[in-house]
PDB file of C-alpha atoms in Angstrom:
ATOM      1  CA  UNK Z   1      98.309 120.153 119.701  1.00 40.00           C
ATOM      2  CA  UNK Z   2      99.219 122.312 117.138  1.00 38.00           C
ATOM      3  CA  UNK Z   3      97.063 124.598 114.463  1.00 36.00           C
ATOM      4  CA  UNK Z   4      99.541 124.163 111.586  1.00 38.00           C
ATOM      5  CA  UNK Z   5      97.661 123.318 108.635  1.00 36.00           C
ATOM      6  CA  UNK Z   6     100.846 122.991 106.632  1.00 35.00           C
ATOM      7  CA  UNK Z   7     100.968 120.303 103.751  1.00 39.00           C
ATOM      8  CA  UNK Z   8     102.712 117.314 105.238  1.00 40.00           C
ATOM      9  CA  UNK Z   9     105.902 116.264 104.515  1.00 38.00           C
ATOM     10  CA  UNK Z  10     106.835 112.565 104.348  1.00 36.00           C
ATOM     11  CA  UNK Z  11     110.554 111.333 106.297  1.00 36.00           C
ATOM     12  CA  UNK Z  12     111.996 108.650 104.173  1.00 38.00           C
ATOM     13  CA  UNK Z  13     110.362 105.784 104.073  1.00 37.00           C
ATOM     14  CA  UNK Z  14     111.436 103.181 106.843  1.00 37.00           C
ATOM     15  CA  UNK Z  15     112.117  99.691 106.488  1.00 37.00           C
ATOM     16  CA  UNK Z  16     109.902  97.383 109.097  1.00 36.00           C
ATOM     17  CA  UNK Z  17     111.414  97.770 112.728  1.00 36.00           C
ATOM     18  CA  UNK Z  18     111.276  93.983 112.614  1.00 36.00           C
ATOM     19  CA  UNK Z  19     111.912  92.643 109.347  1.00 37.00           C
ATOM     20  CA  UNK Z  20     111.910  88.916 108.709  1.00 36.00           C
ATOM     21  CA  UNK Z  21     114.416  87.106 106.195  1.00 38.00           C
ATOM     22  CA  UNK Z  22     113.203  84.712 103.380  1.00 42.00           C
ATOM     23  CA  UNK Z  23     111.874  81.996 105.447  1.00 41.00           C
ATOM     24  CA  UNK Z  24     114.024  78.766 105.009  1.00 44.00           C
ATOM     25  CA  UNK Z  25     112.402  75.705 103.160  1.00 45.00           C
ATOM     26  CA  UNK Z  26     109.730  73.753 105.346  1.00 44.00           C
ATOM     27  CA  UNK Z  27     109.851  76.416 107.952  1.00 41.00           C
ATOM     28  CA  UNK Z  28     106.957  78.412 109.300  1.00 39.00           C
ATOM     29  CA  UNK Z  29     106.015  81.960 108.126  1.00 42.00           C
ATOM     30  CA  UNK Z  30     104.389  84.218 111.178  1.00 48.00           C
ATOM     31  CA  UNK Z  31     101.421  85.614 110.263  1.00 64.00           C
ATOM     32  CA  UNK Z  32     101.518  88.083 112.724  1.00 72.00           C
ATOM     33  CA  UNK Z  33     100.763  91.661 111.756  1.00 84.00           C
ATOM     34  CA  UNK Z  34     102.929  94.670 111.364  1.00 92.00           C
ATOM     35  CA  UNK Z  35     101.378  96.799 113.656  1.00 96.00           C
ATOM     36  CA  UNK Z  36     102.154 101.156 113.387  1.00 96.00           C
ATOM     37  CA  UNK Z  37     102.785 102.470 116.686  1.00 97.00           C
ATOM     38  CA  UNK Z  38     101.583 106.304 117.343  1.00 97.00           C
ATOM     39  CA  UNK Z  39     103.128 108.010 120.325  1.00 95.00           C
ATOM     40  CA  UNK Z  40     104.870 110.792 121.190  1.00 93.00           C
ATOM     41  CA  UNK Z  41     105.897 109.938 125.005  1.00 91.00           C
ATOM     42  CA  UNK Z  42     109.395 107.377 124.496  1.00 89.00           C
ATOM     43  CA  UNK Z  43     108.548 105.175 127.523  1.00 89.00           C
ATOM     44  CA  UNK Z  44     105.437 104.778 126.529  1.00 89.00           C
ATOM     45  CA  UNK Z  45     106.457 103.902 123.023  1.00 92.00           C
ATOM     46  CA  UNK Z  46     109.513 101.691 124.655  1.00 90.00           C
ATOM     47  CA  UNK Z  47     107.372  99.761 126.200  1.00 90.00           C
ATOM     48  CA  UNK Z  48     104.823  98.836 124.303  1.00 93.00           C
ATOM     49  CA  UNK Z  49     107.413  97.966 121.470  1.00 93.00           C
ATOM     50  CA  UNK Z  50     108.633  95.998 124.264  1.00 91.00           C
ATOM     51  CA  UNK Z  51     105.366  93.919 124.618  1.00 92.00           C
ATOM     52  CA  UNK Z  52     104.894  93.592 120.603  1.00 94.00           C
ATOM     53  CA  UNK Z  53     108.137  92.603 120.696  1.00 93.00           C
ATOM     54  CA  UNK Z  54     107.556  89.968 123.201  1.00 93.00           C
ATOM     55  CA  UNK Z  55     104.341  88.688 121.801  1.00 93.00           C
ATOM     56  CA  UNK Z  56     105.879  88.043 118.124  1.00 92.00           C
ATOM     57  CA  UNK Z  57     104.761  91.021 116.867  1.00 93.00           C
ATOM     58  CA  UNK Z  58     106.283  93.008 113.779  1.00 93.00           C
ATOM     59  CA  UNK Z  59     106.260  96.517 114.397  1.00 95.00           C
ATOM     60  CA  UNK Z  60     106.661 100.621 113.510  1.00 95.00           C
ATOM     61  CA  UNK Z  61     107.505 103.861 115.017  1.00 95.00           C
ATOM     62  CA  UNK Z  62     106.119 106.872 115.094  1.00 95.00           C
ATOM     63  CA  UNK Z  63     106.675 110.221 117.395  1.00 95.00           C
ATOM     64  CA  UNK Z  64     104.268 112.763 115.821  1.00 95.00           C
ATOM     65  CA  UNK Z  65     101.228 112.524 113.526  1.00 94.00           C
ATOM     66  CA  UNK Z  66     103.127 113.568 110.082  1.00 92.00           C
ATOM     67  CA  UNK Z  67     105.276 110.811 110.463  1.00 94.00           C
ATOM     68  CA  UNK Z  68     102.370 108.278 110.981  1.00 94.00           C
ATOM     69  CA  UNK Z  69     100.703 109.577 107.968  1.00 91.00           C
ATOM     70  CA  UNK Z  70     103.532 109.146 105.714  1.00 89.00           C
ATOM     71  CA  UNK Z  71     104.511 105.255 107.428  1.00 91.00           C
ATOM     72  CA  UNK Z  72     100.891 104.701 107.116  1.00 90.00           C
ATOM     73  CA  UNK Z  73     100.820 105.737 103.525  1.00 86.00           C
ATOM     74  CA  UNK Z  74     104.293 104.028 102.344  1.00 83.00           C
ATOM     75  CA  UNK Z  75     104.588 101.187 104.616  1.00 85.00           C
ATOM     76  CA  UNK Z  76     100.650 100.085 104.470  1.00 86.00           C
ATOM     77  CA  UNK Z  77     100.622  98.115 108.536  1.00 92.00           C
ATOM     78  CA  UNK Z  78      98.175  95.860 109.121  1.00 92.00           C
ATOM     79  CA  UNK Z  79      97.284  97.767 112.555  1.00 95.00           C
ATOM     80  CA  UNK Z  80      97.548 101.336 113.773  1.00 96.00           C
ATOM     81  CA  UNK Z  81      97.660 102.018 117.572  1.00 97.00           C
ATOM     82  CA  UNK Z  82      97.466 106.055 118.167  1.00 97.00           C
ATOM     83  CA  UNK Z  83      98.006 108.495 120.572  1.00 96.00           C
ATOM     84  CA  UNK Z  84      95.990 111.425 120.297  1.00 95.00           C
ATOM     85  CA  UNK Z  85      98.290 113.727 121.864  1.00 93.00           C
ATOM     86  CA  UNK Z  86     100.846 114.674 119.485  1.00 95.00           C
ATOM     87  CA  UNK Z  87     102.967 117.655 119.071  1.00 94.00           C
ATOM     88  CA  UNK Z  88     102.407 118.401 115.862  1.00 93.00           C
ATOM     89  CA  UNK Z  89      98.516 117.409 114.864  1.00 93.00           C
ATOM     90  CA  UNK Z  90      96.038 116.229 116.962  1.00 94.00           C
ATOM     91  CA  UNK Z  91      95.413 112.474 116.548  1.00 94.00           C
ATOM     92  CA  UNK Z  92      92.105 112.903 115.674  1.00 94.00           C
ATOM     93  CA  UNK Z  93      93.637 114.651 112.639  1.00 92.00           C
ATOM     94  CA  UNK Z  94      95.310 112.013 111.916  1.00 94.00           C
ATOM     95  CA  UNK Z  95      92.674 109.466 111.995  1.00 94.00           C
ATOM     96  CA  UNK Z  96      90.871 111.587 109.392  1.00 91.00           C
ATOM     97  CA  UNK Z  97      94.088 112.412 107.075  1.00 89.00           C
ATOM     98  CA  UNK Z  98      94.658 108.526 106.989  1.00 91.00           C
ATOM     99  CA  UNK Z  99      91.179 107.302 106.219  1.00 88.00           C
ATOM    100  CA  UNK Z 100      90.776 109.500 103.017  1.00 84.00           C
ATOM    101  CA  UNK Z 101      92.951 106.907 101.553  1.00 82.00           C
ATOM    102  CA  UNK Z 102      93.180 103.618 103.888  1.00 85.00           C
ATOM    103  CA  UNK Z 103      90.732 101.515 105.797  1.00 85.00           C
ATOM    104  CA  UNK Z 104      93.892  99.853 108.200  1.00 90.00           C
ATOM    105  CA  UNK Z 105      92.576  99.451 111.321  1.00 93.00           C
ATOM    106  CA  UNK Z 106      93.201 102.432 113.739  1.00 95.00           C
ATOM    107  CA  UNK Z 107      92.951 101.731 117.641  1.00 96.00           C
ATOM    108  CA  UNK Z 108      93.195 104.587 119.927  1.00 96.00           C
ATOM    109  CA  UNK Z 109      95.255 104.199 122.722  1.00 94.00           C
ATOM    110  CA  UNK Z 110      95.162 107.598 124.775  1.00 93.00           C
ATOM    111  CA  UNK Z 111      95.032 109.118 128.210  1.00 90.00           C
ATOM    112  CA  UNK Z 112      91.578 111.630 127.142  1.00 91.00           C
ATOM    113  CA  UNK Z 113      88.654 110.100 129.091  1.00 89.00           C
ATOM    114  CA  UNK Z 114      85.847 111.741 128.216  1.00 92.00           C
ATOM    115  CA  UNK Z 115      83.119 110.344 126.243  1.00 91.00           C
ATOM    116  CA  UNK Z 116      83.270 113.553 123.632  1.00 91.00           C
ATOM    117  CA  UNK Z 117      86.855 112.190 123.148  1.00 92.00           C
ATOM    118  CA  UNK Z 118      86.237 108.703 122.354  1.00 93.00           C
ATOM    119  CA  UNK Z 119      83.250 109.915 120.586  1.00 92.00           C
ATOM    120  CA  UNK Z 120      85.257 112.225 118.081  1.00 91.00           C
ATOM    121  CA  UNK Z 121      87.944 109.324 117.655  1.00 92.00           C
ATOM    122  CA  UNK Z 122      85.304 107.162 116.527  1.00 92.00           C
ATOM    123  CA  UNK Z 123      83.291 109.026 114.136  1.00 90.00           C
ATOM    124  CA  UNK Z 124      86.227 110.374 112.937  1.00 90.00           C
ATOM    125  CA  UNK Z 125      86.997 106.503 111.716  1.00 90.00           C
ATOM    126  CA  UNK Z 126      89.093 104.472 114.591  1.00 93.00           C
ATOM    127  CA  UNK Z 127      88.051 101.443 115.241  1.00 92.00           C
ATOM    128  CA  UNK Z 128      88.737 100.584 118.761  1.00 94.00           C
ATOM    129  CA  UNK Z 129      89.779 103.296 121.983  1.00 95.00           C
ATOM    130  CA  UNK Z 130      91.877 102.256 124.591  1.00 93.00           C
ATOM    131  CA  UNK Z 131      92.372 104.428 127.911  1.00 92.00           C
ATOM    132  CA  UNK Z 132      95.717 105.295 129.418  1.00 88.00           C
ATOM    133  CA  UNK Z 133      96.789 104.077 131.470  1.00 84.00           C
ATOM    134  CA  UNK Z 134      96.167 100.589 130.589  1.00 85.00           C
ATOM    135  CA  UNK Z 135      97.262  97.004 131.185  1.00 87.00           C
ATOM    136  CA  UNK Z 136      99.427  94.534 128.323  1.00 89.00           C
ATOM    137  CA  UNK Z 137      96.134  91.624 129.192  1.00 90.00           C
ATOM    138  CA  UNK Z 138      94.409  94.638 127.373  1.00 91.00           C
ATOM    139  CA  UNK Z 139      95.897  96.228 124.543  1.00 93.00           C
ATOM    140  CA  UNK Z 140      96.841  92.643 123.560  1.00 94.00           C
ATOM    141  CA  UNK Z 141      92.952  91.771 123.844  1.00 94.00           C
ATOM    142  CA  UNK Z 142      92.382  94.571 121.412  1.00 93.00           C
ATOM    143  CA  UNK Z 143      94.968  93.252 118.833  1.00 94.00           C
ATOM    144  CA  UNK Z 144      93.717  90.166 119.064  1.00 93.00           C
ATOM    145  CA  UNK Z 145      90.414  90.837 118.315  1.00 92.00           C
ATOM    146  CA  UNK Z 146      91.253  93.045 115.195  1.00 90.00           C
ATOM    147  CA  UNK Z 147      93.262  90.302 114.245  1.00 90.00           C
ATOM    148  CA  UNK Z 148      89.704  88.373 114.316  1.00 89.00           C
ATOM    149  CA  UNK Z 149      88.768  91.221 111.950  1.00 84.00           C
ATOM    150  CA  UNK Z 150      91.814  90.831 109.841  1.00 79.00           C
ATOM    151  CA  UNK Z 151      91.495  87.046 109.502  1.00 82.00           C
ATOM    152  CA  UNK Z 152      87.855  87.163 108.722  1.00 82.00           C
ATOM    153  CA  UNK Z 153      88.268  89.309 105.807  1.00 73.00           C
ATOM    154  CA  UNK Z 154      91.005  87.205 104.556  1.00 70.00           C
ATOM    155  CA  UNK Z 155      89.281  84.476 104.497  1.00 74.00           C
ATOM    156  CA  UNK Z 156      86.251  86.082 103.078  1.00 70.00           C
ATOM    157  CA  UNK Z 157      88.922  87.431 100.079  1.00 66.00           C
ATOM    158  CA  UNK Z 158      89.959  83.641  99.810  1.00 67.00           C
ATOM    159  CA  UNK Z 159      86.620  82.781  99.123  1.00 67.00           C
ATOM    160  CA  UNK Z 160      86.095  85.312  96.250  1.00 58.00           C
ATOM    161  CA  UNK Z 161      89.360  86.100  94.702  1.00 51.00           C
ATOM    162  CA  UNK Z 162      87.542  88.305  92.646  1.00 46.00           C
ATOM    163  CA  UNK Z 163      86.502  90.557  95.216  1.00 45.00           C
ATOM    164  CA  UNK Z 164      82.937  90.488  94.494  1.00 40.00           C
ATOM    165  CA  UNK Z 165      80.300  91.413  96.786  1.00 40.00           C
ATOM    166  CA  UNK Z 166      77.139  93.020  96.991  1.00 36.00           C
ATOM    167  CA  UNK Z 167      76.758  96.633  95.847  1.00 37.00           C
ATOM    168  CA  UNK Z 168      74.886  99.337  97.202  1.00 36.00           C
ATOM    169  CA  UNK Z 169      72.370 101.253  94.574  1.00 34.00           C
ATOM    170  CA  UNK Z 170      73.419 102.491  91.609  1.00 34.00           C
ATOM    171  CA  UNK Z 171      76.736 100.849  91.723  1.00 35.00           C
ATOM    172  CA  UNK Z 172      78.055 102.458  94.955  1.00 35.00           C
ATOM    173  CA  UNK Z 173      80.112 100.359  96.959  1.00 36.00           C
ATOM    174  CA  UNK Z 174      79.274  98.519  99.954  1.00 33.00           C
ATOM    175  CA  UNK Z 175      80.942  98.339 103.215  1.00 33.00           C
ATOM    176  CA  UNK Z 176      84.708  99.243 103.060  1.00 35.00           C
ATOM    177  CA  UNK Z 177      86.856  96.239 103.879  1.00 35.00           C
ATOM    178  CA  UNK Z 178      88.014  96.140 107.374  1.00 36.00           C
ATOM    179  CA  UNK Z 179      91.781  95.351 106.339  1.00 38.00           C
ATOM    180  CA  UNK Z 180      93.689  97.732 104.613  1.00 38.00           C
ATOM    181  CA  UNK Z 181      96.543  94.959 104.018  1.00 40.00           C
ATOM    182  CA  UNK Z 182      94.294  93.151 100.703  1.00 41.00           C
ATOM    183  CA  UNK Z 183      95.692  95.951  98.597  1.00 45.00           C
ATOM    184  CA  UNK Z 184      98.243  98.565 100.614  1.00 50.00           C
ATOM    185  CA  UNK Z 185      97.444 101.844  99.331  1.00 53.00           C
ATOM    186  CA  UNK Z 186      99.857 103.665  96.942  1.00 63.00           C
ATOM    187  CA  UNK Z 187     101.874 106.811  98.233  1.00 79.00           C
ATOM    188  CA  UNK Z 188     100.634 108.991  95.119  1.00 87.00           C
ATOM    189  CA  UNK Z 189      98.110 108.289  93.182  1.00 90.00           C
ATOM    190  CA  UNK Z 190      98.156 108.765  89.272  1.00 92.00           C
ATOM    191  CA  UNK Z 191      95.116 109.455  86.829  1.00 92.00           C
ATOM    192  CA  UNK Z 192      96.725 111.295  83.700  1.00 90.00           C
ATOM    193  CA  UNK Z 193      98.424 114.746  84.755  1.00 92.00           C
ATOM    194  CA  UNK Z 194      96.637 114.255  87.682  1.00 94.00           C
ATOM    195  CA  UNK Z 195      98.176 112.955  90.848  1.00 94.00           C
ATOM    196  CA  UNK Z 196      97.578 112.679  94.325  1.00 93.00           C
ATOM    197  CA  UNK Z 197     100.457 112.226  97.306  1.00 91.00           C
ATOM    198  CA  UNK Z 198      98.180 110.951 100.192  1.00 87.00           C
ATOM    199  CA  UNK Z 199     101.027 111.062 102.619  1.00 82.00           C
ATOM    200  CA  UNK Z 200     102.033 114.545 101.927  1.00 84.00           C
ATOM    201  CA  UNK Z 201      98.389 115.951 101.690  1.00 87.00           C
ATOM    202  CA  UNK Z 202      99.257 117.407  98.109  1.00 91.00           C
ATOM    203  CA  UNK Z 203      97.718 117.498  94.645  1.00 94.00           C
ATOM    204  CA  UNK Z 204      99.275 118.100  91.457  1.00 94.00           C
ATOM    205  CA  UNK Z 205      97.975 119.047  87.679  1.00 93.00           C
ATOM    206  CA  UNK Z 206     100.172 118.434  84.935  1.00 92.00           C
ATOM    207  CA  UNK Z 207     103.079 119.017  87.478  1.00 91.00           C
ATOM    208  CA  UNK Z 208     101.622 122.153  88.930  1.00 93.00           C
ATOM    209  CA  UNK Z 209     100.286 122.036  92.758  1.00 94.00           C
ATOM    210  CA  UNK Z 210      96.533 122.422  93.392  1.00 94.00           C
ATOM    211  CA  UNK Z 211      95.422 124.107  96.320  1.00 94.00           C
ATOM    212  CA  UNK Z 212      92.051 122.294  97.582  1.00 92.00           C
ATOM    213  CA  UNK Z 213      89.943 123.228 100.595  1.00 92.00           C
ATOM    214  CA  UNK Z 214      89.810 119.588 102.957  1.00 89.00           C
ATOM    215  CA  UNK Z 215      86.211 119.600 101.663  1.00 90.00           C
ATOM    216  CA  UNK Z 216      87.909 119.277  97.959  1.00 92.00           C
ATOM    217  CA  UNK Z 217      90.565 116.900  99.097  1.00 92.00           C
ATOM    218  CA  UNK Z 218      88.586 114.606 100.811  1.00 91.00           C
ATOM    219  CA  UNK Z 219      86.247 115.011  97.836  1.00 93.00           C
ATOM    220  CA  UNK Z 220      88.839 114.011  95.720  1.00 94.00           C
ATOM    221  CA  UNK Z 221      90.371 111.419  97.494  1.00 92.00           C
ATOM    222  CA  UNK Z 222      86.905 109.444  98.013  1.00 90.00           C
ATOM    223  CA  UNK Z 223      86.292 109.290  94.134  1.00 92.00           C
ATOM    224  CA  UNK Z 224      90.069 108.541  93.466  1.00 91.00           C
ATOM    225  CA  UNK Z 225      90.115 105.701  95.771  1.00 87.00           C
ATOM    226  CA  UNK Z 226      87.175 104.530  93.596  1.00 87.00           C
ATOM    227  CA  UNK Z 227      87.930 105.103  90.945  1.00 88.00           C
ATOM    228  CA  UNK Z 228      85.430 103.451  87.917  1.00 87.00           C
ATOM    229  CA  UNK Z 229      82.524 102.902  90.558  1.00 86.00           C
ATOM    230  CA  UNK Z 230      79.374 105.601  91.315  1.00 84.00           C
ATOM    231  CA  UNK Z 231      79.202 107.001  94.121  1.00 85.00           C
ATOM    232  CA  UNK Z 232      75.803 107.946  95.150  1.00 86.00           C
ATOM    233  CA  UNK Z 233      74.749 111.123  96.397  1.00 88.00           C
ATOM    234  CA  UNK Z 234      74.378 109.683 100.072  1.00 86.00           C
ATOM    235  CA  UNK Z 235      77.102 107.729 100.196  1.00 85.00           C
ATOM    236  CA  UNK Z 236      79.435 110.355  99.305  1.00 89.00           C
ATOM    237  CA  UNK Z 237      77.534 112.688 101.865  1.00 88.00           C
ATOM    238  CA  UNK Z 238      77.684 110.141 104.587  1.00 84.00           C
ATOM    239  CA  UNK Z 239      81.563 110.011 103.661  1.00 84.00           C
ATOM    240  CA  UNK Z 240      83.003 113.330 103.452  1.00 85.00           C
ATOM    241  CA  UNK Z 241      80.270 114.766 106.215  1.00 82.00           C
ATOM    242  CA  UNK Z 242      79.657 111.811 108.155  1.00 72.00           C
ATOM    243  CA  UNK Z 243      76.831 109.749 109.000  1.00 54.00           C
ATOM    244  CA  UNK Z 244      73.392 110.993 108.726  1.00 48.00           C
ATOM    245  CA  UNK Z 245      71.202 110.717 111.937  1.00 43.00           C
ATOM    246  CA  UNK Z 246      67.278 110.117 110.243  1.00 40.00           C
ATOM    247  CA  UNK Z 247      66.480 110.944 113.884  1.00 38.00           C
ATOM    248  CA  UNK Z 248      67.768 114.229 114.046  1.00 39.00           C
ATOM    249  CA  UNK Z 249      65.337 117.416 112.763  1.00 38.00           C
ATOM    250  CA  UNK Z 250      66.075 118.507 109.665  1.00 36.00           C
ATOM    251  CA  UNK Z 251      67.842 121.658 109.054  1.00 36.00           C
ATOM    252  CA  UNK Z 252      69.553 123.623 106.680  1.00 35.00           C
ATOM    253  CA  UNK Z 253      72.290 120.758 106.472  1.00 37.00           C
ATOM    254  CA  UNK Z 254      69.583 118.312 104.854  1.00 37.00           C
ATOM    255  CA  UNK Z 255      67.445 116.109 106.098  1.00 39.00           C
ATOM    256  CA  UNK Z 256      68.580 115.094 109.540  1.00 40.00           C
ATOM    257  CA  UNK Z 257      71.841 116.519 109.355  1.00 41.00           C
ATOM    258  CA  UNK Z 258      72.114 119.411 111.641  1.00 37.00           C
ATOM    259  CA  UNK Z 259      72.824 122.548 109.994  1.00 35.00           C
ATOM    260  CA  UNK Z 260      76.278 123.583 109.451  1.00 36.00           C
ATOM    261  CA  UNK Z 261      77.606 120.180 110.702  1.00 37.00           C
ATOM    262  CA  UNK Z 262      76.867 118.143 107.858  1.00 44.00           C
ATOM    263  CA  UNK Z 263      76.649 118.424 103.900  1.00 57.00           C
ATOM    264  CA  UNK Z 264      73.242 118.383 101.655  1.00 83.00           C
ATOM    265  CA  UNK Z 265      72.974 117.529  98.154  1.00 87.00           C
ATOM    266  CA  UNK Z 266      73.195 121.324  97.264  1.00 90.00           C
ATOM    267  CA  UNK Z 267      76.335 122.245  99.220  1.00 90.00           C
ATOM    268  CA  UNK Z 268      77.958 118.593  97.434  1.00 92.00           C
ATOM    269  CA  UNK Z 269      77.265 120.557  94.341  1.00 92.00           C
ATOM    270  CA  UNK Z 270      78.977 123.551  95.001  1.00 92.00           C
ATOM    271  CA  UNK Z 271      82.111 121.929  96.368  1.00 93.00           C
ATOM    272  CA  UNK Z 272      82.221 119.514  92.714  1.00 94.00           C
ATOM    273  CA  UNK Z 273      81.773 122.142  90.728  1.00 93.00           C
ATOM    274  CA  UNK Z 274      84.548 124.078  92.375  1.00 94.00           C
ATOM    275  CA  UNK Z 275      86.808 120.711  92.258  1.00 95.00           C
ATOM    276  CA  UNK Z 276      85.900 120.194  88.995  1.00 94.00           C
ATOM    277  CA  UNK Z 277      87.104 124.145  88.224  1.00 94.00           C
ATOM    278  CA  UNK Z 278      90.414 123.387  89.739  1.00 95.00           C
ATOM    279  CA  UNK Z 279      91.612 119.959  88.166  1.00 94.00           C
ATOM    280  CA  UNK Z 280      89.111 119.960  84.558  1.00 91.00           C
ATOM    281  CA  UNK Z 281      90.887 121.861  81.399  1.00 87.00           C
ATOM    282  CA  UNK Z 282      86.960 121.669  80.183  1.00 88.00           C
ATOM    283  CA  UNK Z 283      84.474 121.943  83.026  1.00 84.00           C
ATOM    284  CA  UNK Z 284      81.996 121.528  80.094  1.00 85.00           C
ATOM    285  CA  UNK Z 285      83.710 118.123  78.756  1.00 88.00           C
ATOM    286  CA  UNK Z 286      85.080 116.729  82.113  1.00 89.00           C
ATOM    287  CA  UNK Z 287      87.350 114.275  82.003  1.00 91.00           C
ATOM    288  CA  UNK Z 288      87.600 113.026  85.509  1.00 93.00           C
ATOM    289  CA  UNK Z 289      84.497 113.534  86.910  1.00 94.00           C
ATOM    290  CA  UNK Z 290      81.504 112.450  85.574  1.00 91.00           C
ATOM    291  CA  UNK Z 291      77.986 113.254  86.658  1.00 91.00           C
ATOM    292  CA  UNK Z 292      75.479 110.232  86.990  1.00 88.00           C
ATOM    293  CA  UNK Z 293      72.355 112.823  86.908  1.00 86.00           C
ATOM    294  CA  UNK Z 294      70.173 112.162  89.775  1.00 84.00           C
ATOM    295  CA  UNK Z 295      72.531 109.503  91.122  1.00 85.00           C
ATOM    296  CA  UNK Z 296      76.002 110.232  92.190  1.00 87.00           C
ATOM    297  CA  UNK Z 297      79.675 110.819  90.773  1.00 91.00           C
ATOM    298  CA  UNK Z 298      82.258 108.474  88.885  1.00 90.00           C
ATOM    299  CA  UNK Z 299      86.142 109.574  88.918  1.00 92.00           C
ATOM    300  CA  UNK Z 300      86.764 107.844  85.703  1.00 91.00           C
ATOM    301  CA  UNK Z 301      90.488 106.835  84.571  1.00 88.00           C
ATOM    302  CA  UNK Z 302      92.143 108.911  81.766  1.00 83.00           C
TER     303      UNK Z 302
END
């Protein structure tokens, strides 16, 4: 695993490793989904492009976690299966780089054990964790049943084109939708000068690069990925810091967020008003950002 906490650059975008040709009249269109596959070792990755490949499934490559970020980001799969042990980033890194921008589903498919491991996969937003080694009745198992996932939410989308469902207080959203294929993400997003290039990590002013702490950038990318829609205090706390645990004593962190793990309302404030300092031409007229006192945060579009 390496340290470098380099912006990421994005390879070329790839076309589909199995792309299918305008479907004749009166024939059937697989609904199968393009699944991204994470992994570093080639016989690994061989063979389980072999079984996808076998099973009807459509399906990418990936040999280290900057790659996977940028496929993720420009060629929006329906399905992610990671490896966690990559040369370049940690996988775990990876999870968390991808889901300031996407909710694909991300299944973990790794040779780490231990409970801390799956633990930190999961929090850090995968959706499934599959040991190494393991058998095809398995992983296939596991892609079927996010494929359950996948179909449910389609359907759910069929039955409310309009995307409506119930909001949380104050306008924040509810859950996240479990497929990221509704919608596929842009590469970069654009608000104004502003502009954001998920897959490369980078932000840009008017043209000029802004350098943002992870706290900033995940800051950022929450609201951006929202943009129009508050975001309550706790729901952007619960976001960018994780999930709070009411069973846990309060510290210094906030109310059951252990101190120094997880973000209160004050720290939030401190790490706005220094994103605000950094992408606002008039912190006192902000054009962005906008504070919903005593509720939350709206990126507005410019």
């Amino acid at each position: 695993m390496s340290s470098d906490a380099t912006p990421i650059e994005p390879p070329a975008p790839a076309a589909p490793a199995m792309s299918a040709a305008p479907a004749a009249p009166g024939t059937t269109v697989s609904t199968a989904p393009t699944i991204l596959v994470v992994e570093d070792d080639p016989e690994v990755r061989t063979f389980v492009a072999a079984t996808l490949d076998a099973h009807g499934y459509a399906h990418q490559s990936a040999s280290t976690g900057r790659e996977a970020i940028a496929l993720a980001a420009t060629c929006a799969p329906d399905i992610i299966l990671l490896d966690l042990g990559l040369p370049d980033i940690d996988g775990i890194e990876v999870v968390r780089a991808i889901r300031a921008w996407s909710v694909v589903p991300i299944i973990v498919v790794s040779a780490r054990s231990e409970d801390a491991d799956k633990i930190g996969a999961l929090d850090a937003g995968a959706d499934d964790y599959v040991c190494k080694p393991f058998s095809v009745g398995e992983l296939l198992a596991r892609i079927r049943a996010t494929e359950r996932h996948l179909a449910i939410a389609t359907a759910a989308r069929a039955a409310d084109p309009a995307g409506a469902r119930p909001a949380s207080p104050a306008g924040a959203p509810g859950a996240t939708s479990f497929s990221a294929s509704a919608a596929p993400a842009p590469a970069v997003f654009r608000d104004g000068g502003l502009a954001i290039d998920y897959s490369a990590g980078v932000v840009t002013l008017d043209g000029a690069e802004v350098h943002l702490t992870p706290i900033e950038y995940r800051l950022l990318c929450l609201l951006s990925r929202n943009v129009g829609k508050v975001l309550t205090h706790r729901y952007i706390l619960d976001q960018v810091w994780g999930s709070r645990d009411d069973s846990a004593p309060a510290g210094a962190g906030g109310a059951g967020r252990p101190a120094g793990q997880a973000g209160d309302l004050a720290t939030l404030r401190v790490y706005m008003g220094s994103l605000r300092k950094k992408i606002e031409r008039d912190t006192a007229h902000p054009r962005y950002i906008q504070t919903h006192v005593g509720v939350g945060y709206r990126m507005m579009s410019v």
